[in-house]
Coordinates of C-alpha atoms (C1' of nucleotides) in Angstrom, one line a residue:
Chain A
M1 CA 53.4 -10.2 -47.3
S2 CA 50.1 -9.5 -45.8
N3 CA 50.7 -7.9 -42.4
M4 CA 47.0 -7.5 -42.0
G5 CA 44.9 -9.3 -39.5
Y6 CA 44.8 -13.0 -38.8
P7 CA 41.6 -14.1 -40.6
G8 CA 42.4 -17.8 -40.6
H9 CA 43.1 -18.9 -37.1
M10 CA 41.8 -18.1 -33.6
E11 CA 43.9 -15.9 -31.4
L12 CA 45.1 -17.6 -28.3
H13 CA 43.5 -16.3 -25.2
E14 CA 46.3 -15.3 -22.9
P15 CA 45.0 -12.9 -20.3
E16 CA 47.1 -10.7 -18.1
L17 CA 47.7 -12.5 -14.8
R18 CA 46.2 -9.6 -12.8
D19 CA 43.0 -9.9 -14.7
V20 CA 42.5 -13.5 -13.6
P21 CA 40.8 -14.2 -10.3
V22 CA 43.1 -15.7 -7.7
T23 CA 40.7 -18.6 -7.4
A24 CA 41.1 -19.4 -11.1
V25 CA 44.9 -19.4 -10.7
L26 CA 44.6 -21.7 -7.7
A27 CA 42.1 -23.9 -9.4
A28 CA 44.4 -24.2 -12.4
L29 CA 47.1 -25.5 -10.2
A30 CA 44.8 -27.8 -8.2
D31 CA 45.0 -30.7 -10.6
D32 CA 47.6 -33.5 -10.7
V33 CA 48.0 -33.5 -14.5
R34 CA 48.3 -29.8 -14.7
L35 CA 50.8 -29.8 -11.8
Q36 CA 52.9 -32.3 -13.6
I37 CA 52.9 -30.0 -16.7
V38 CA 53.8 -27.0 -14.6
R39 CA 56.6 -28.9 -13.0
A40 CA 57.9 -29.9 -16.4
L41 CA 57.6 -26.3 -17.6
A42 CA 59.4 -25.0 -14.6
E43 CA 62.6 -26.6 -15.9
G44 CA 62.7 -23.7 -18.2
G45 CA 62.5 -23.3 -21.9
E46 CA 59.8 -24.1 -24.3
Y47 CA 58.1 -27.5 -24.7
A48 CA 55.9 -28.7 -27.5
C49 CA 52.5 -29.7 -26.3
G50 CA 53.1 -33.3 -27.4
T51 CA 56.0 -33.4 -24.9
F52 CA 53.6 -33.9 -22.0
E53 CA 52.6 -37.5 -21.9
F54 CA 51.1 -38.0 -18.5
G55 CA 48.7 -40.9 -19.2
V56 CA 45.9 -38.8 -20.7
S57 CA 44.7 -38.5 -24.2
K58 CA 45.7 -35.6 -26.4
A59 CA 42.2 -34.2 -26.1
T60 CA 42.6 -34.0 -22.3
R61 CA 46.1 -32.7 -22.6
S62 CA 44.9 -29.9 -24.9
H63 CA 42.2 -29.1 -22.4
H64 CA 44.7 -28.8 -19.5
L65 CA 47.0 -26.6 -21.5
K66 CA 44.1 -24.4 -22.2
V67 CA 43.2 -24.1 -18.6
L68 CA 46.8 -23.2 -17.7
R69 CA 46.9 -20.6 -20.5
E70 CA 43.6 -19.0 -19.7
A71 CA 44.7 -18.8 -16.0
G72 CA 47.6 -16.6 -17.2
L73 CA 50.2 -19.2 -16.2
T74 CA 51.6 -20.1 -19.6
R75 CA 52.3 -18.5 -22.9
T76 CA 52.0 -20.4 -26.2
R77 CA 53.9 -19.8 -29.4
V78 CA 52.5 -21.2 -32.6
A79 CA 55.1 -22.7 -35.0
G80 CA 53.8 -24.7 -37.9
T81 CA 51.7 -27.5 -36.6
S82 CA 53.3 -27.4 -33.2
R83 CA 52.7 -25.1 -30.3
Y84 CA 55.4 -24.4 -27.9
V85 CA 54.4 -23.6 -24.3
R86 CA 56.4 -21.9 -21.6
L87 CA 55.7 -20.9 -18.1
R88 CA 55.2 -17.2 -17.3
R89 CA 57.4 -17.5 -14.3
D90 CA 58.6 -14.0 -13.8
E91 CA 55.0 -12.6 -14.0
V92 CA 53.6 -15.2 -11.7
D93 CA 56.5 -14.6 -9.3
R94 CA 55.9 -10.9 -9.3
L95 CA 52.2 -11.0 -8.7
Y96 CA 52.2 -14.0 -6.4
P97 CA 55.6 -14.2 -4.8
G98 CA 56.3 -17.6 -3.4
L99 CA 53.3 -19.3 -5.0
L100 CA 55.1 -21.3 -7.7
D101 CA 58.0 -22.1 -5.4
A102 CA 55.6 -23.4 -2.7
V103 CA 53.8 -25.5 -5.2
L104 CA 56.8 -26.8 -7.2
T105 CA 58.8 -27.9 -4.2
A106 CA 55.9 -29.7 -2.6
R107 CA 56.7 -33.3 -1.8
T108 CA 54.0 -35.7 -2.8
P109 CA 52.7 -37.5 0.3
S110 CA 53.5 -41.1 -0.3
Chain B
M1 CA 20.0 -46.7 26.6
S2 CA 23.0 -49.0 26.5
N3 CA 26.2 -47.9 25.1
M4 CA 26.4 -49.2 21.6
G5 CA 29.9 -48.2 20.9
Y6 CA 28.6 -45.1 19.2
P7 CA 31.0 -42.3 19.9
G8 CA 29.8 -39.5 22.0
H9 CA 31.1 -37.0 19.5
M10 CA 33.0 -37.4 16.3
E11 CA 36.6 -36.6 16.4
L12 CA 37.6 -33.8 14.1
H13 CA 39.6 -34.8 11.2
E14 CA 42.7 -32.5 11.3
P15 CA 45.4 -34.1 9.2
E16 CA 49.0 -33.0 9.2
L17 CA 49.6 -30.6 6.4
R18 CA 52.4 -32.8 4.9
D19 CA 49.9 -35.7 4.6
V20 CA 47.6 -33.6 2.4
P21 CA 48.2 -33.6 -1.3
V22 CA 49.2 -30.2 -2.6
T23 CA 46.3 -30.3 -5.0
A24 CA 43.9 -30.7 -2.1
V25 CA 45.4 -27.6 -0.4
L26 CA 45.2 -25.6 -3.6
A27 CA 41.7 -26.8 -4.3
A28 CA 40.7 -25.8 -0.7
L29 CA 41.9 -22.3 -1.4
A30 CA 40.4 -22.1 -4.9
D31 CA 36.9 -21.0 -3.8
D32 CA 35.6 -17.5 -3.2
V33 CA 33.8 -18.3 0.0
R34 CA 36.6 -20.3 1.5
L35 CA 39.1 -17.6 0.5
Q36 CA 36.9 -15.0 2.4
I37 CA 37.0 -17.3 5.4
V38 CA 40.8 -17.6 5.2
R39 CA 41.2 -13.9 4.8
A40 CA 39.1 -13.3 7.9
L41 CA 41.1 -16.0 9.8
A42 CA 44.3 -14.4 8.8
E43 CA 43.5 -11.5 11.0
G44 CA 44.6 -13.8 13.8
G45 CA 42.9 -15.3 16.7
E46 CA 39.9 -17.6 16.9
Y47 CA 36.6 -17.2 15.3
A48 CA 33.4 -19.0 16.0
C49 CA 32.0 -20.7 13.0
G50 CA 28.9 -18.4 13.1
T51 CA 31.1 -15.4 12.6
F52 CA 31.4 -16.1 8.9
E53 CA 28.4 -14.8 7.2
F54 CA 29.2 -14.6 3.5
G55 CA 25.9 -15.0 1.9
V56 CA 25.7 -18.8 2.3
S57 CA 23.6 -21.0 4.5
K58 CA 25.0 -22.5 7.6
A59 CA 25.1 -25.9 5.9
T60 CA 27.3 -24.5 3.2
R61 CA 29.4 -22.7 5.7
S62 CA 29.9 -25.9 7.7
H63 CA 30.9 -27.7 4.5
H64 CA 33.5 -25.1 3.6
L65 CA 35.0 -25.1 7.1
K66 CA 35.2 -28.9 6.8
V67 CA 37.1 -28.6 3.5
L68 CA 39.5 -26.2 5.0
R69 CA 40.0 -28.3 8.1
E70 CA 40.6 -31.5 6.1
A71 CA 43.0 -29.7 3.9
G72 CA 45.1 -29.1 7.0
L73 CA 44.6 -25.3 6.8
T74 CA 42.6 -24.8 10.0
R75 CA 42.3 -26.1 13.5
T76 CA 39.1 -26.3 15.4
R77 CA 38.5 -26.1 19.1
V78 CA 35.2 -27.3 20.5
A79 CA 33.7 -25.3 23.3
G80 CA 30.2 -26.0 24.3
T81 CA 27.9 -25.7 21.3
S82 CA 30.4 -23.4 19.5
R83 CA 33.5 -24.3 17.6
Y84 CA 36.3 -21.9 17.3
V85 CA 38.4 -22.0 14.2
R86 CA 41.9 -20.7 13.6
L87 CA 44.3 -20.6 10.8
R88 CA 47.3 -22.9 11.0
R89 CA 49.5 -20.1 9.7
D90 CA 52.9 -21.2 11.0
E91 CA 52.5 -24.7 9.7
V92 CA 51.3 -23.6 6.3
D93 CA 54.1 -21.0 6.1
R94 CA 56.7 -23.5 7.0
L95 CA 55.6 -26.1 4.5
Y96 CA 54.5 -23.7 1.7
P97 CA 56.4 -20.5 2.2
G98 CA 54.8 -17.6 0.5
L99 CA 51.6 -19.5 -0.4
L100 CA 49.3 -17.8 2.1
D101 CA 51.0 -14.4 1.6
A102 CA 50.5 -14.7 -2.1
V103 CA 46.9 -15.7 -1.8
L104 CA 45.9 -13.3 0.9
T105 CA 47.5 -10.2 -0.6
A106 CA 45.8 -10.8 -4.0
R107 CA 43.8 -8.0 -5.3
T108 CA 40.4 -8.9 -6.6
P109 CA 40.3 -8.0 -10.3
S110 CA 36.8 -6.8 -10.2
Chain C
dG1 C1' 12.5 -30.9 31.0
dA2 C1' 11.3 -27.3 27.6
dG3 C1' 13.0 -24.3 24.6
dG4 C1' 16.6 -21.9 22.1
dT5 C1' 21.3 -21.6 20.1
dT6 C1' 25.1 -23.6 17.5
dG7 C1' 26.7 -26.5 14.3
dT8 C1' 26.8 -31.1 11.6
dT9 C1' 24.8 -34.5 8.5
dC10 C1' 21.6 -36.1 5.0
dG11 C1' 19.5 -36.2 0.6
dA12 C1' 18.7 -33.6 -3.5
dC13 C1' 19.6 -30.7 -7.2
dG14 C1' 22.1 -28.1 -10.9
dA15 C1' 26.6 -26.7 -12.4
dA16 C1' 31.2 -27.5 -13.3
dT17 C1' 35.0 -30.6 -14.2
dG18 C1' 38.0 -34.4 -16.1
dT19 C1' 38.0 -37.8 -19.4
dC20 C1' 37.6 -39.9 -23.9
dG21 C1' 36.9 -40.9 -29.0
dA22 C1' 35.9 -39.0 -33.2
dA23 C1' 35.8 -35.4 -36.3
dC24 C1' 38.0 -31.4 -37.8
dA25 C1' 41.8 -28.0 -39.0
dT26 C1' 46.4 -26.8 -40.3
dG27 C1' 50.9 -27.4 -41.9
dG28 C1' 55.0 -30.2 -43.5
dG29 C1' 57.0 -33.9 -46.5
dT30 C1' 57.4 -36.8 -50.2
Chain D
dA1 C1' 47.9 -33.9 -54.7
dC2 C1' 48.2 -37.2 -51.1
dC3 C1' 49.3 -38.6 -46.6
dC4 C1' 50.8 -37.9 -42.0
dA5 C1' 51.8 -35.4 -37.7
dT6 C1' 50.3 -32.1 -34.4
dG7 C1' 46.5 -30.0 -31.8
dT8 C1' 41.9 -28.2 -31.2
dT9 C1' 36.9 -28.7 -30.9
dC10 C1' 32.8 -31.3 -30.3
dG11 C1' 29.5 -34.2 -28.0
dA12 C1' 29.0 -37.5 -24.4
dC13 C1' 29.7 -39.4 -20.1
dA14 C1' 30.7 -40.1 -15.1
dT15 C1' 32.3 -37.8 -11.2
dT16 C1' 32.8 -34.1 -8.2
dC17 C1' 31.4 -29.8 -6.2
dG18 C1' 28.6 -25.9 -4.2
dT19 C1' 24.3 -25.0 -2.6
dC20 C1' 20.1 -25.5 0.0
dG21 C1' 16.4 -27.0 3.4
dA22 C1' 15.3 -30.2 6.7
dA23 C1' 16.5 -33.2 10.2
dC24 C1' 19.5 -34.3 13.7
dA25 C1' 22.8 -33.8 17.8
dA26 C1' 25.0 -31.5 21.6
dC27 C1' 24.9 -27.9 24.7
dC28 C1' 23.3 -24.0 27.6
dT29 C1' 19.8 -21.4 30.2
dC30 C1' 15.5 -20.9 32.3

DNA sequence: GAGGTTGTTCGACGAATGTCGAACATGGGT
DNA sequence: ACCCATGTTCGACATTCGTCGAACAACCTC
């Protein structure tokens, strides 16, 4: 069992939320597809990336998940060929109280 | 000159906050210059547009104030050649409780 | 009215963003 | 080993965005 480094695969960039500019966090949430992803994640638990089928290609989906991750909003666990994403709810709520609640409960203006 | 139906002055577009998509509200706040403006406005009261000198030209400043206004975040009162802007704090707080507080109290991770 | 102040609008430009298909990488199954 | 499923990365492309100077419009004061 080699407990040494991880030569083969890239480490996932998951910054601390406090190191991310507020504008980056807001920009990450200011997209319809990403907001749908966040809403789905807010149900709780982990979701494989492939779960999110919102009318975009898998390349685009991967891009959006990267934006959310690098904004400090999600955490990703690698398991085999799949990656499981979950919302960093407690951390977001602690640093930005009310932000997620405000965004998630928003009604879409018909 | 005859009156050609051309309006004497454009009406300011100030939508109701509930008619603005959440993504538009978030996008309006996801900019450094606009965030500085909102922070200044959060002090309370009205501010003339020229008050905001944040290293951008007056054309850019006018653009940012338009974005904030059309996102339903600010209200503008015309008085002579000046325009006085104020934050629609109550309405924002009512529709998105915690949003402004979360954004305004954010520390810059510089 | 002339001139100055305040703010908006109009192109124009570069940068950033969302999107896709295709190629690639990795791991699981048979 | 081969194939397939899951995701990422790489151009490429169109669109949007932030920025500016210049022109314009409205207003106030002399």
